[in-house]
Structure formats: structure tokens, C-alpha cells
């Protein structure tokens, strides 16, 4: 620290030395600043930790996404049809029939099965703690991988991460694609950086079969010419499918592929969906919440911008548009030849495809944004070290938007549903509801320069 102040201070240019009193004063201010930052971070961790554990308790006392996995696993234990309707979120529904199905593949039930041996309250509480622990571990692993492993850096970042609305909502939802998926993605990224492609492929196969959201991991292996990782992922997925069929029965896969796609098609238009397909379905066919007896409405019914398009057709059009986006990005992400080792462009491609996933997967919810911990921290570190003002502005704008709690956007959905309001007001409300996805596009734009730059080659004598 003394050396840094000595080099930076203008007195050095005049006298070649710096007053001792001024050096000590600067060091003292620096220490007080970081002591204050760490102190505030510790206070935030204590207060927010209480809120997070309260969210876990509320989920255990009422219901959450984990309830659907739990009930489906209980069907298996009770000798019933495994993928049968559940009644977890019966207070409201986006589907015409008052029934819900577990949308996670059969291998995910093998993970949930041990929890289903307990009462729902106990299982939900343990699952919530596991989910939160995995999210925290993900952040700590990324910090260590990026050389941020210092108390004065890690504690403020952890405090901000726990304050982030998606972290709180993921804890409350207890979705299987929250903390566990986030941790597995970070682990496979660390494995790729160390050249352990086989291990990374196995982790990718597991995380995709737990919840298919990060399906672009397979495309990442192909585009970056990581053949061993791609083969390992396919083998892991095949083995997991065979094991689940042997343990749960082959019929379970036929049940999984049966009523679920048609049931989930209506969920695509849910206002909290950040994906391209969700916008297309919602704008073309609108959104109607089919209330159950005694239900409480979650969102207002949204009229279609272009009436006359059915939900299945709108979903199909959304899938086609998402597919075109994937193809267009794939051309620019393709690595012409395999590199001997992982480089910065590979990090950028991995981060790019993770962010892109939230735009092109049919249903991606805001509480799963915790999976972007690697792209956010990696890009932030790179921009802090690079003289890229445009990238910093884009990154800062994206962070500001993503920091807005999703509940803030709900009034915009309500305004959009009011035909009596002037059309400019409705148009502004429509634009406001797209801000979370706009933030993802800003992140992709900020990442782009790191994808196209050439890796540095050491000069030879």
C-alpha cells in the first residue's frame, strides 16, 4: 500500500519522496474505508440472512415449487402414477384445467426422493437450506476462480448477492433449477478452465437432466470444439436416463412426455417469463389466468396485441424465432480450431451462452437469474481491468435494471391490461415490462468484444 501511494502521489515527481505524515494519513483513510465497507456487509448479511431463512420457513409452512417435485416423488413411493397432477399452486393457474404436472425430467426425482421420505415441512426446510447453500457456494467459487478471494471483496459481493431479489425469490420458490443448477454450472466451468473436459461433460449432462434450462451447454461444447466434453455429456445423459428408467420404470418417461407439453404451453405466456418465446406468446395470444375456487389472482389478464392467434401457434412462432437467434449467434461463436488450452474467449463464450439461455429457452423465470453469477462477475472483472467505456456503461445499465425487484414491474402489467388508458401509456407499460430481458441483451452486447479478440501469444526469441 505504501508503495502504491508513493508511486501515485505527485510529490514523487517533485522531490522523489513523499511526506511520512501524508502517507500514514492516506493509509489510515484507506483502512477506515474498507473497514466501513466490510462492517456494512456483515450487517447486511445478518439482516438478509434472517429474511432468507424466513422465506425458507414460509415455503415449508405453505407451498413452493419444491412441493411439485415432492408430491411427484411421493406418487412413486405410494405406487401411484408418477407424473400425475399435483395441487401445490392451486391458488392460481395459467392452465385451463385446475391441475399441475411436474415439468422436471425423471432423473430429477432421484435427487428429490430422499427428501420425500420426510414430512413435507421438514423436507421443504432442508431443501431450502440446501438451495441457499448452493447459491452461496457458487458465488464463493467464482470469486476464488477470478482471484477475488479476499475478505474485503468477498463479503461485500456476498452481501449484494443475498440482497438481490432473484436470490430471495429463488429461496422462496425452492425450485430445483435454483441453487443446485447454479452450483453445477460453476463447477463445470471451473473444470473446463482446468482442461478437465470429461468431468465437465458429466456435470453438464447432470444439470441438464435435473432441469433442461441450461441446454445450451451442449451447444457450447460443439461451438468451442470441446469434443470430449460433448461426448461425456451425452454419455452422462444416456446413463442417467437408463438409471431412472431402471429405478422408476420405463413408463415414467412416457408419462413425462405425455400431458406435460400441452399443459406447460399455456405457462409460456406467464408475465414473469423472460424468454423471447414468452413475449411472442403473450403478445400474440394474450394471457389469461384460469382461477380455481378460492383462488387469488397473481397477474391481470393481458389482452393480445394481435388477436386471433391461438396459444399453440403463438408458442410455435416463439420457438421458431428463438431458434433463429440461436443459429445466428452460433455462427459467430464457432471456434475455427481447437485451442491447446482454455483462453479468455472461451470464458466469454461460456458466459455469452449462459445469458443467451434466458432469452431462448421457452420458460425462464426471474428467480433463476442466480445462474448468471459467473457471467456477471467475470464480465465485471474484465471491464474493470479494460479501458472499455462503452462496455462499462452497458454493464452498469444492465446491473441497475437487474437490481430492480420484479414486483416493481407488476403495475406495468396492470396498466397494459387497461383498455381505457391512452395507447401511449399502454405502450410505455409494455416497454417497461421488457426491461429485464433488455438487461440481458445489454450484457450480451458488453460481452461481444471479448468474444472476438485474439488470445495473446507469448513472443518467442
mmCIF file of N, CA and C in Angstrom, residues 20 31 37 47 49 126-127 301 308 382 413 431:
data_model
loop_
_atom_site.group_PDB
_atom_site.id
_atom_site.type_symbol
_atom_site.label_atom_id
_atom_site.label_comp_id
_atom_site.label_asym_id
_atom_site.label_seq_id
_atom_site.Cartn_x
_atom_site.Cartn_y
_atom_site.Cartn_z
ATOM 1 N N UNK A 20 6.029 11.492 5.242
ATOM 2 C CA UNK A 20 5.617 10.319 6.017
ATOM 3 C C UNK A 20 4.245 10.529 6.623
ATOM 4 N N UNK A 31 -7.789 2.299 5.180
ATOM 5 C CA UNK A 31 -8.202 1.224 6.086
ATOM 6 C C UNK A 31 -9.585 1.485 6.669
ATOM 7 N N UNK A 37 -16.815 -0.577 4.802
ATOM 8 C CA UNK A 37 -17.478 -1.406 3.781
ATOM 9 C C UNK A 37 -17.723 -2.815 4.311
ATOM 10 N N UNK A 47 -28.868 -9.237 8.560
ATOM 11 C CA UNK A 47 -30.282 -8.896 8.365
ATOM 12 C C UNK A 47 -30.894 -9.709 7.239
ATOM 13 N N UNK A 49 -29.823 -12.484 6.013
ATOM 14 C CA UNK A 49 -29.849 -13.904 6.365
ATOM 15 C C UNK A 49 -31.124 -14.277 7.095
ATOM 16 N N UNK A 126 -35.241 -28.477 4.713
ATOM 17 C CA UNK A 126 -33.900 -28.958 4.371
ATOM 18 C C UNK A 126 -33.546 -28.587 2.933
ATOM 19 N N UNK A 127 -34.531 -28.711 2.023
ATOM 20 C CA UNK A 127 -34.279 -28.366 0.626
ATOM 21 C C UNK A 127 -33.969 -26.871 0.497
ATOM 22 N N UNK A 301 -55.363 -10.324 -16.410
ATOM 23 C CA UNK A 301 -55.458 -10.883 -17.759
ATOM 24 C C UNK A 301 -54.962 -9.852 -18.763
ATOM 25 N N UNK A 308 -56.642 -13.286 -32.393
ATOM 26 C CA UNK A 308 -56.936 -14.341 -33.356
ATOM 27 C C UNK A 308 -55.879 -15.415 -33.456
ATOM 28 N N UNK A 382 -13.416 -8.185 -15.942
ATOM 29 C CA UNK A 382 -12.751 -7.855 -17.201
ATOM 30 C C UNK A 382 -12.948 -6.392 -17.567
ATOM 31 N N UNK A 413 -47.712 -4.264 -15.872
ATOM 32 C CA UNK A 413 -48.602 -5.275 -16.455
ATOM 33 C C UNK A 413 -50.066 -4.882 -16.246
ATOM 34 N N UNK A 431 -43.271 -1.511 -22.775
ATOM 35 C CA UNK A 431 -41.814 -1.422 -22.838
ATOM 36 C C UNK A 431 -41.178 -1.657 -21.475
#
